[in-house]
mmCIF file with all atom_site columns, C-alpha atoms and ligand atoms in Angstrom:
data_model
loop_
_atom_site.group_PDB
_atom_site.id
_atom_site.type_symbol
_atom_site.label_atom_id
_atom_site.label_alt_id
_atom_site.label_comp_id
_atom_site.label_asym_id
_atom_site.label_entity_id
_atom_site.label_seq_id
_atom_site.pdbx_PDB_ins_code
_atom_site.Cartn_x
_atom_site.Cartn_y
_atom_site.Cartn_z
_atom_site.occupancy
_atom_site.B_iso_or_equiv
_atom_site.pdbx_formal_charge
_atom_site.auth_seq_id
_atom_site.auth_comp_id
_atom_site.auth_asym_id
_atom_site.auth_atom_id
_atom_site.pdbx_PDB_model_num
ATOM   1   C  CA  . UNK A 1 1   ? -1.230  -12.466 -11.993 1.00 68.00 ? 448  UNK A CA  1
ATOM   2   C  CA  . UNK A 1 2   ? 1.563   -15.216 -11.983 1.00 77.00 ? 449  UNK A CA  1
ATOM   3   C  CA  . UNK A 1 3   ? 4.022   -12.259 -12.140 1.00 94.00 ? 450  UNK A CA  1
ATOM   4   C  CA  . UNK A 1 4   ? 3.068   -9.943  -9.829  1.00 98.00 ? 451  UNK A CA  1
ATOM   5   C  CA  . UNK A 1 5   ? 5.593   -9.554  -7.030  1.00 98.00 ? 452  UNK A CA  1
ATOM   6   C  CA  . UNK A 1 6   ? 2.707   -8.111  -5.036  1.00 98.00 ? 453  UNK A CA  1
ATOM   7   C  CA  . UNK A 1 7   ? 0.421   -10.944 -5.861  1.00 98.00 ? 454  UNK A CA  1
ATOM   8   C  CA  . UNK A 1 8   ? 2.753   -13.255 -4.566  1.00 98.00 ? 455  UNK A CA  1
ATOM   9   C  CA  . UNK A 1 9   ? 3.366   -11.242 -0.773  1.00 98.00 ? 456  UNK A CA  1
ATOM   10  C  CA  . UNK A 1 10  ? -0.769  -11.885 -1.286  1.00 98.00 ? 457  UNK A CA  1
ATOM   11  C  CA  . UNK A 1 11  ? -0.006  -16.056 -1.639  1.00 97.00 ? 458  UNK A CA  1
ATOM   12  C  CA  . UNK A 1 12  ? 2.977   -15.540 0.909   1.00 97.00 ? 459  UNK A CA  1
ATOM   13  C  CA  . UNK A 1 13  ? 5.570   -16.935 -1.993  1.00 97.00 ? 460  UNK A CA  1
ATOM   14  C  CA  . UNK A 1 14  ? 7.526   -13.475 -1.335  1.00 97.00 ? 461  UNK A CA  1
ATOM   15  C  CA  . UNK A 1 15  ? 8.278   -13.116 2.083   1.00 98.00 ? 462  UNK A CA  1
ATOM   16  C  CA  . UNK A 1 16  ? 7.011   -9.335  4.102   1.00 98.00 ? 463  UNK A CA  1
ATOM   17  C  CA  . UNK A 1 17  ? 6.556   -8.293  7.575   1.00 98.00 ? 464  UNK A CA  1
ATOM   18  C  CA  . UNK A 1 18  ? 2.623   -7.928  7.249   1.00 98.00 ? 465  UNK A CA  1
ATOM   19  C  CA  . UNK A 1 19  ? 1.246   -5.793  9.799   1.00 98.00 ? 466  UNK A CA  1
ATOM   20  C  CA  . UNK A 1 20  ? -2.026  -7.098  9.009   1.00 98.00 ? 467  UNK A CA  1
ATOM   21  C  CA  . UNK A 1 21  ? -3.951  -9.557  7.097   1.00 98.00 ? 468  UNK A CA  1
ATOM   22  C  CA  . UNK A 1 22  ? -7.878  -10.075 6.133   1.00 98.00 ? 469  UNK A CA  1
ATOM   23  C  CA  . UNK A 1 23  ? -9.938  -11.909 2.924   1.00 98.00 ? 470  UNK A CA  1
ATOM   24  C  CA  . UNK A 1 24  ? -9.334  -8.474  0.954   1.00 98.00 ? 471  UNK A CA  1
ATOM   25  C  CA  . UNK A 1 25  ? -6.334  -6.517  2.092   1.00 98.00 ? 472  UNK A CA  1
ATOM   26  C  CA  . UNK A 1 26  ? -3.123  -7.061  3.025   1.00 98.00 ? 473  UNK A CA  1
ATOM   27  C  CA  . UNK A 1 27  ? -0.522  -4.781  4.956   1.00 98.00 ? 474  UNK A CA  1
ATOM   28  C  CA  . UNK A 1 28  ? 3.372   -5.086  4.930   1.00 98.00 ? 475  UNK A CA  1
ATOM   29  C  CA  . UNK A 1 29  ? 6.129   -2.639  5.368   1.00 98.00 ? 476  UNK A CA  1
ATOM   30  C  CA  . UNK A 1 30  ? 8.186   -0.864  2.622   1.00 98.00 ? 477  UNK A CA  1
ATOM   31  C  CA  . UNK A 1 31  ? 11.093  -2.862  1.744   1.00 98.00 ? 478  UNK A CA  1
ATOM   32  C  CA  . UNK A 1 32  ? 12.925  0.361   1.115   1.00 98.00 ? 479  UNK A CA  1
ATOM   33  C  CA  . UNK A 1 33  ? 11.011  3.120   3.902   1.00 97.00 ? 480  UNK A CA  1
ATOM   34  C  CA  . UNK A 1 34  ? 11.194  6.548   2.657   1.00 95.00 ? 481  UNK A CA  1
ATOM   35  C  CA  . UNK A 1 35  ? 10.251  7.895   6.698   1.00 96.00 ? 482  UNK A CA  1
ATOM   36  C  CA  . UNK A 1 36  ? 10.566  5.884   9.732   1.00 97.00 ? 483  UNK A CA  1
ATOM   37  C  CA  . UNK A 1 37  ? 6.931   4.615   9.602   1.00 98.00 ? 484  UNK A CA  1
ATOM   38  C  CA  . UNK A 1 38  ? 6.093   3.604   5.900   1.00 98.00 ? 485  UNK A CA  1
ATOM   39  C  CA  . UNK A 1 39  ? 4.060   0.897   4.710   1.00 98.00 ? 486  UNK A CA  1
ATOM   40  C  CA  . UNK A 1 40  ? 1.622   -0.554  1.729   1.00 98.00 ? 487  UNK A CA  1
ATOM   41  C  CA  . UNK A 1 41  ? -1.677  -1.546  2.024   1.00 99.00 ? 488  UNK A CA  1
ATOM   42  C  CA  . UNK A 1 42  ? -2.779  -3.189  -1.193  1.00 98.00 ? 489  UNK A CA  1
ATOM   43  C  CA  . UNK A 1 43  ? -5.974  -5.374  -1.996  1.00 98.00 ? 490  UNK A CA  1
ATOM   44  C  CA  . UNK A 1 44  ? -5.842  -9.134  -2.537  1.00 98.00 ? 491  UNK A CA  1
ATOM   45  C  CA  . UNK A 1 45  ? -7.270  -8.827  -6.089  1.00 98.00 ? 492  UNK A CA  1
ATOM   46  C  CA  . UNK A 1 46  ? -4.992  -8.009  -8.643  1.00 98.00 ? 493  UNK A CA  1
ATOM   47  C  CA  . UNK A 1 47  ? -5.590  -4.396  -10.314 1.00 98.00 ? 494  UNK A CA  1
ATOM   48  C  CA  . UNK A 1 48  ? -2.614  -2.769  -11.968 1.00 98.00 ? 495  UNK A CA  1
ATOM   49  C  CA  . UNK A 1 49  ? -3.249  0.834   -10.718 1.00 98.00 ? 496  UNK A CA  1
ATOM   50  C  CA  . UNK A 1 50  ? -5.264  3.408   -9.615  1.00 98.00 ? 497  UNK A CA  1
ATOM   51  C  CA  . UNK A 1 51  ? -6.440  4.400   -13.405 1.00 98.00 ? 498  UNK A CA  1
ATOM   52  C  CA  . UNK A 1 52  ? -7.931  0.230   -13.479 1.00 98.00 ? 499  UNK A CA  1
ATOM   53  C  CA  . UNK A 1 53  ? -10.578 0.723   -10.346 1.00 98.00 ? 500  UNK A CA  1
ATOM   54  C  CA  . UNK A 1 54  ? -13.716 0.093   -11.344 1.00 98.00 ? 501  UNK A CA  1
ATOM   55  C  CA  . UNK A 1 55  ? -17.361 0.724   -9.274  1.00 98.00 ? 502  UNK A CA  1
ATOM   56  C  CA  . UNK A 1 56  ? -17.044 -2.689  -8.193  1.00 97.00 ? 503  UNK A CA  1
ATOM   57  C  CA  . UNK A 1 57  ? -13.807 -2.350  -6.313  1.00 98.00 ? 504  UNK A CA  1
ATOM   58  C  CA  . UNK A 1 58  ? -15.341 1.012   -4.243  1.00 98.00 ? 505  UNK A CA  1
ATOM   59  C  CA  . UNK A 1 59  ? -15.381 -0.909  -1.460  1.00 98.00 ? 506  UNK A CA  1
ATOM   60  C  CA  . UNK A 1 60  ? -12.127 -2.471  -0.719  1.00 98.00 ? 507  UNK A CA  1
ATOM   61  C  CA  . UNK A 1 61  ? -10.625 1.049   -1.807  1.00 98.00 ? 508  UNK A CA  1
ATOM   62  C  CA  . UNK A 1 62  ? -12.526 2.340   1.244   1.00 98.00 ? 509  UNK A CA  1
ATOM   63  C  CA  . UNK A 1 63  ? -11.135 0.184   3.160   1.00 98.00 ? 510  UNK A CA  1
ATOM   64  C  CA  . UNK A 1 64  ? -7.773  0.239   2.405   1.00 98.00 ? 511  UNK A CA  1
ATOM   65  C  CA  . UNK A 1 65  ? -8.305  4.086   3.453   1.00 98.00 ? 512  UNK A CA  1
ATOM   66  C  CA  . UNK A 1 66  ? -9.914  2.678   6.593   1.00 98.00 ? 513  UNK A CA  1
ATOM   67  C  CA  . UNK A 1 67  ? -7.410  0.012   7.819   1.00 98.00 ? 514  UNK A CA  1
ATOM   68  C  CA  . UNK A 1 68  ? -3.860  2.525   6.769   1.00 98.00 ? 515  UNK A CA  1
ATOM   69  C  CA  . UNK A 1 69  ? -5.297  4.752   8.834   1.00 98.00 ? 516  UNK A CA  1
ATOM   70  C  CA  . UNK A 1 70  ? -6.068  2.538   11.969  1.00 98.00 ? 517  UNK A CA  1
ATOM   71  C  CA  . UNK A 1 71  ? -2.621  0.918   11.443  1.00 98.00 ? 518  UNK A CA  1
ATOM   72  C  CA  . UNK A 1 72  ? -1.081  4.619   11.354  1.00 98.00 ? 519  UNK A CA  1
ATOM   73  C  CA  . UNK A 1 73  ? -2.569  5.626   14.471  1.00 98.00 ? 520  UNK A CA  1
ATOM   74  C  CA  . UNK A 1 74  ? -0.956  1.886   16.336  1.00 98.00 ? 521  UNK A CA  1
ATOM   75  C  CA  . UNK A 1 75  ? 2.294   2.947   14.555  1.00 98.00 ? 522  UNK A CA  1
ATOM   76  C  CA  . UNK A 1 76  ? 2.047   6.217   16.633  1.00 97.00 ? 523  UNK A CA  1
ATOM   77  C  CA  . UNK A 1 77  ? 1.590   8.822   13.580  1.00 97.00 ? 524  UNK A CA  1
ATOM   78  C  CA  . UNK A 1 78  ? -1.824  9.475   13.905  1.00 96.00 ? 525  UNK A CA  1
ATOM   79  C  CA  . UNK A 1 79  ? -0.804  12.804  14.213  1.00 93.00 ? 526  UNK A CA  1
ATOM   80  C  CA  . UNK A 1 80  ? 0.683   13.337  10.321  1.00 94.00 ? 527  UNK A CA  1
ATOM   81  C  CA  . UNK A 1 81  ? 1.381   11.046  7.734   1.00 96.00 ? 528  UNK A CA  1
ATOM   82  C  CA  . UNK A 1 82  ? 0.670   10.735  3.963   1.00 96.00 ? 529  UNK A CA  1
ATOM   83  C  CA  . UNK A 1 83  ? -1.919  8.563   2.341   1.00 97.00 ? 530  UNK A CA  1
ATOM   84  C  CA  . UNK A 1 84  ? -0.201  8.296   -1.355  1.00 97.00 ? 531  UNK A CA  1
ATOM   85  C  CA  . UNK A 1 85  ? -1.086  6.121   -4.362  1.00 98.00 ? 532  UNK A CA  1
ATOM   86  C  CA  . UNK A 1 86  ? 1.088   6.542   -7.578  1.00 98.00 ? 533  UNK A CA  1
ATOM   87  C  CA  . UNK A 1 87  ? -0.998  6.271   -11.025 1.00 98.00 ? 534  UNK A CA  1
ATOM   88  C  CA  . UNK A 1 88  ? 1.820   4.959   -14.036 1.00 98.00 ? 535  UNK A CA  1
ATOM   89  C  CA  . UNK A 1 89  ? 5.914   4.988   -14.455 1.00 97.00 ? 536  UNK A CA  1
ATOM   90  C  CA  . UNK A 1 90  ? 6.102   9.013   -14.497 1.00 97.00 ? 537  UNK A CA  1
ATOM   91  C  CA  . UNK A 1 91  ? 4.383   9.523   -11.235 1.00 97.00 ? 538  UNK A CA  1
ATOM   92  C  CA  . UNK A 1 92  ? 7.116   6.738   -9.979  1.00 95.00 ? 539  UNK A CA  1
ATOM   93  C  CA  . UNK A 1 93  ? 5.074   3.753   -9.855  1.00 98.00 ? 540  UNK A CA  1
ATOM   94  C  CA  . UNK A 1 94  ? 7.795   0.610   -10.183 1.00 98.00 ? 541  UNK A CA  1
ATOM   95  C  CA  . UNK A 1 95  ? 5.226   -2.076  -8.927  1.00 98.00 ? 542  UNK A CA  1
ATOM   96  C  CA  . UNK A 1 96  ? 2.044   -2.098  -11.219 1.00 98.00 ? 543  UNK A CA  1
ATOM   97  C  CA  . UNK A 1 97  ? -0.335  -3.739  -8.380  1.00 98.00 ? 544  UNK A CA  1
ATOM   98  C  CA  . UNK A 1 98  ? -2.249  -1.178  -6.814  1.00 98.00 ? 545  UNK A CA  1
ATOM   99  C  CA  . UNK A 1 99  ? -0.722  -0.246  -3.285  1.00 98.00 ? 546  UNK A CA  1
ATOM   100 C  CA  . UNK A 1 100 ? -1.675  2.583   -0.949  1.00 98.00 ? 547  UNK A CA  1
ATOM   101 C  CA  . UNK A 1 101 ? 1.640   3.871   0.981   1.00 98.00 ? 548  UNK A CA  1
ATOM   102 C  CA  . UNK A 1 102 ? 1.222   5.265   4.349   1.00 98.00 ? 549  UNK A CA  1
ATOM   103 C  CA  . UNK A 1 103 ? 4.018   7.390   4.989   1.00 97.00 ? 550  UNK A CA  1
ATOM   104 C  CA  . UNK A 1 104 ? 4.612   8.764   8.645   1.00 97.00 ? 551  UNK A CA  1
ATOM   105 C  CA  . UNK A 1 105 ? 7.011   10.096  11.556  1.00 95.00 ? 552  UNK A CA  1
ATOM   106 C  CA  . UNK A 1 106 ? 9.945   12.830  9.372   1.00 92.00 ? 553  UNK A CA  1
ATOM   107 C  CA  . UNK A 1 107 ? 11.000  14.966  11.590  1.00 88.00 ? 554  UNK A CA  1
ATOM   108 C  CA  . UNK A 1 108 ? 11.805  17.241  8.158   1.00 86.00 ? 555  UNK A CA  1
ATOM   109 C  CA  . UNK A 1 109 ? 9.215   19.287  6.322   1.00 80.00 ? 556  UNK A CA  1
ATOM   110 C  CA  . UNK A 1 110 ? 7.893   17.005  3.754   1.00 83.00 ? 557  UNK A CA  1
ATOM   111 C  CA  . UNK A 1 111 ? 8.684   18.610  -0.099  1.00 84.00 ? 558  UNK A CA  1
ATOM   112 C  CA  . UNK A 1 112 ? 5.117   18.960  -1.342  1.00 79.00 ? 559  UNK A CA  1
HETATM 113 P  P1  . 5GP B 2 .   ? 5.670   2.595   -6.209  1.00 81.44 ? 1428 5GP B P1  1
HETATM 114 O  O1  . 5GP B 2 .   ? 6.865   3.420   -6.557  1.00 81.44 ? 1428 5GP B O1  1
HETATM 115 O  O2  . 5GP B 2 .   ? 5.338   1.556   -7.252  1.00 81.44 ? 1428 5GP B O2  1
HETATM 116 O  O3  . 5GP B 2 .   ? 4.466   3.416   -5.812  1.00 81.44 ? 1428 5GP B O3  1
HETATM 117 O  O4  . 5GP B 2 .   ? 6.054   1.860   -4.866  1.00 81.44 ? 1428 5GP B O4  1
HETATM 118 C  C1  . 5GP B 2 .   ? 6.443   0.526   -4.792  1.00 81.44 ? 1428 5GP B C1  1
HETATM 119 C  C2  . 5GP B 2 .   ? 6.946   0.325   -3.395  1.00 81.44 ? 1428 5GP B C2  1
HETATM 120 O  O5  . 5GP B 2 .   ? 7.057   -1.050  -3.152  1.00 81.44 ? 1428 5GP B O5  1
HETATM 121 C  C3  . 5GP B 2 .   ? 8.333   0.943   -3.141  1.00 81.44 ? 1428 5GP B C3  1
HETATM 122 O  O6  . 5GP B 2 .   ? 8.267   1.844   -2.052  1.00 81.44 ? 1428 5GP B O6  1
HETATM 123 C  C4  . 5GP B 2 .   ? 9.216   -0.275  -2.867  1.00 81.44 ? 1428 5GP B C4  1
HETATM 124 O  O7  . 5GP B 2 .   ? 10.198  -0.018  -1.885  1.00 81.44 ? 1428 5GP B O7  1
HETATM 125 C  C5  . 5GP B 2 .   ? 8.215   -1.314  -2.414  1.00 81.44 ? 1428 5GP B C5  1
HETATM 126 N  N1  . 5GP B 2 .   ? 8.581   -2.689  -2.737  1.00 81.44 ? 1428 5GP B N1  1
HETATM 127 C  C6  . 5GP B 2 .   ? 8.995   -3.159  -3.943  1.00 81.44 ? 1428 5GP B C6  1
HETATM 128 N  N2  . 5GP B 2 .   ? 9.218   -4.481  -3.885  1.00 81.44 ? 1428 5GP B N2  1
HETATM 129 C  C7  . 5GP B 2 .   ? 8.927   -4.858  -2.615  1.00 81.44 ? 1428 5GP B C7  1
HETATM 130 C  C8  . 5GP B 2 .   ? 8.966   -6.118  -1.949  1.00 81.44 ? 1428 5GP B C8  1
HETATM 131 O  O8  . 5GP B 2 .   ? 9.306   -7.157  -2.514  1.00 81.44 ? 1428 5GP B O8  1
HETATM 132 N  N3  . 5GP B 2 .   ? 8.613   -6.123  -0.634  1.00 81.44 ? 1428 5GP B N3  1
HETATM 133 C  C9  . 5GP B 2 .   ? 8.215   -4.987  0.025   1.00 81.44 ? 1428 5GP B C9  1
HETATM 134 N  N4  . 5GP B 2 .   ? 7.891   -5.124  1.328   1.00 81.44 ? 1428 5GP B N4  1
HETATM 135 N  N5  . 5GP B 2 .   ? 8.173   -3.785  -0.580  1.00 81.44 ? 1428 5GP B N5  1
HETATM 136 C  C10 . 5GP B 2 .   ? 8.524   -3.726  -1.882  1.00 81.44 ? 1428 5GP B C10 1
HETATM 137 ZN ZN1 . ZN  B 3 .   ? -0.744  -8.450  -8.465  1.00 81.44 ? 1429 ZN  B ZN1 1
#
């Protein structure tokens, strides 16, 4: 997707502090954190959002799951933090690539 702002942190034509990096996924931190740990992990291929996952993409979902929550736990909230993925514009989704947040470390009660 020539377009895609997240497809091009993917190609490295938008710079972001990447936490971590293989064929399939790609971590970087929130430009804009919401808690003091918060970052996206979102797959190399280009789907829009969580409602365009198809049986074929099972896997690298599982591991986004599996590689937000190692990178957590070395960002020292393995304790607590939120594994969120926003589905279209009313549920606040601004970047239509598919991204996983992991949200960690408010000392506040999170709302909801
Ligand atoms: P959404 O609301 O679509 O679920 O979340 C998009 C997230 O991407 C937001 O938290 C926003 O701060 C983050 N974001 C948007 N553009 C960029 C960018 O260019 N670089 C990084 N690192 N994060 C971005
Ligand atoms: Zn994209």
């Amino acid at each position: 997707m020539s377009d895609c702002i997240f497809c091009k942190i993917v190609t490295g034509e938008i710079p972001a502090k990447k936490l971590y990096e293989d064929d399939e996924v790609v971590a970087f931190w929130d430009i804009a954190p919401q808690a003091p740990v918060h970052f996206l992990v979102i797959p190399k291929k280009h789907l829009a959002a969580p409602v365009d996952v198809t049986e074929q993409d099972d896997q690298v979902i599982g591991k986004m799951i599996r590689v937000g929550a190692r990178l957590a736990a070395e960002n020292g909230v393995a304790d607590g933090f939120r594994v969120i993925f926003n589905n279209g514009k009313k549920a606040g989704q601004v970047v239509f690539h598919i991204h996983m947040h992991i949200i960690g470390g408010r000392e506040k009660p999170w709302p909801m």
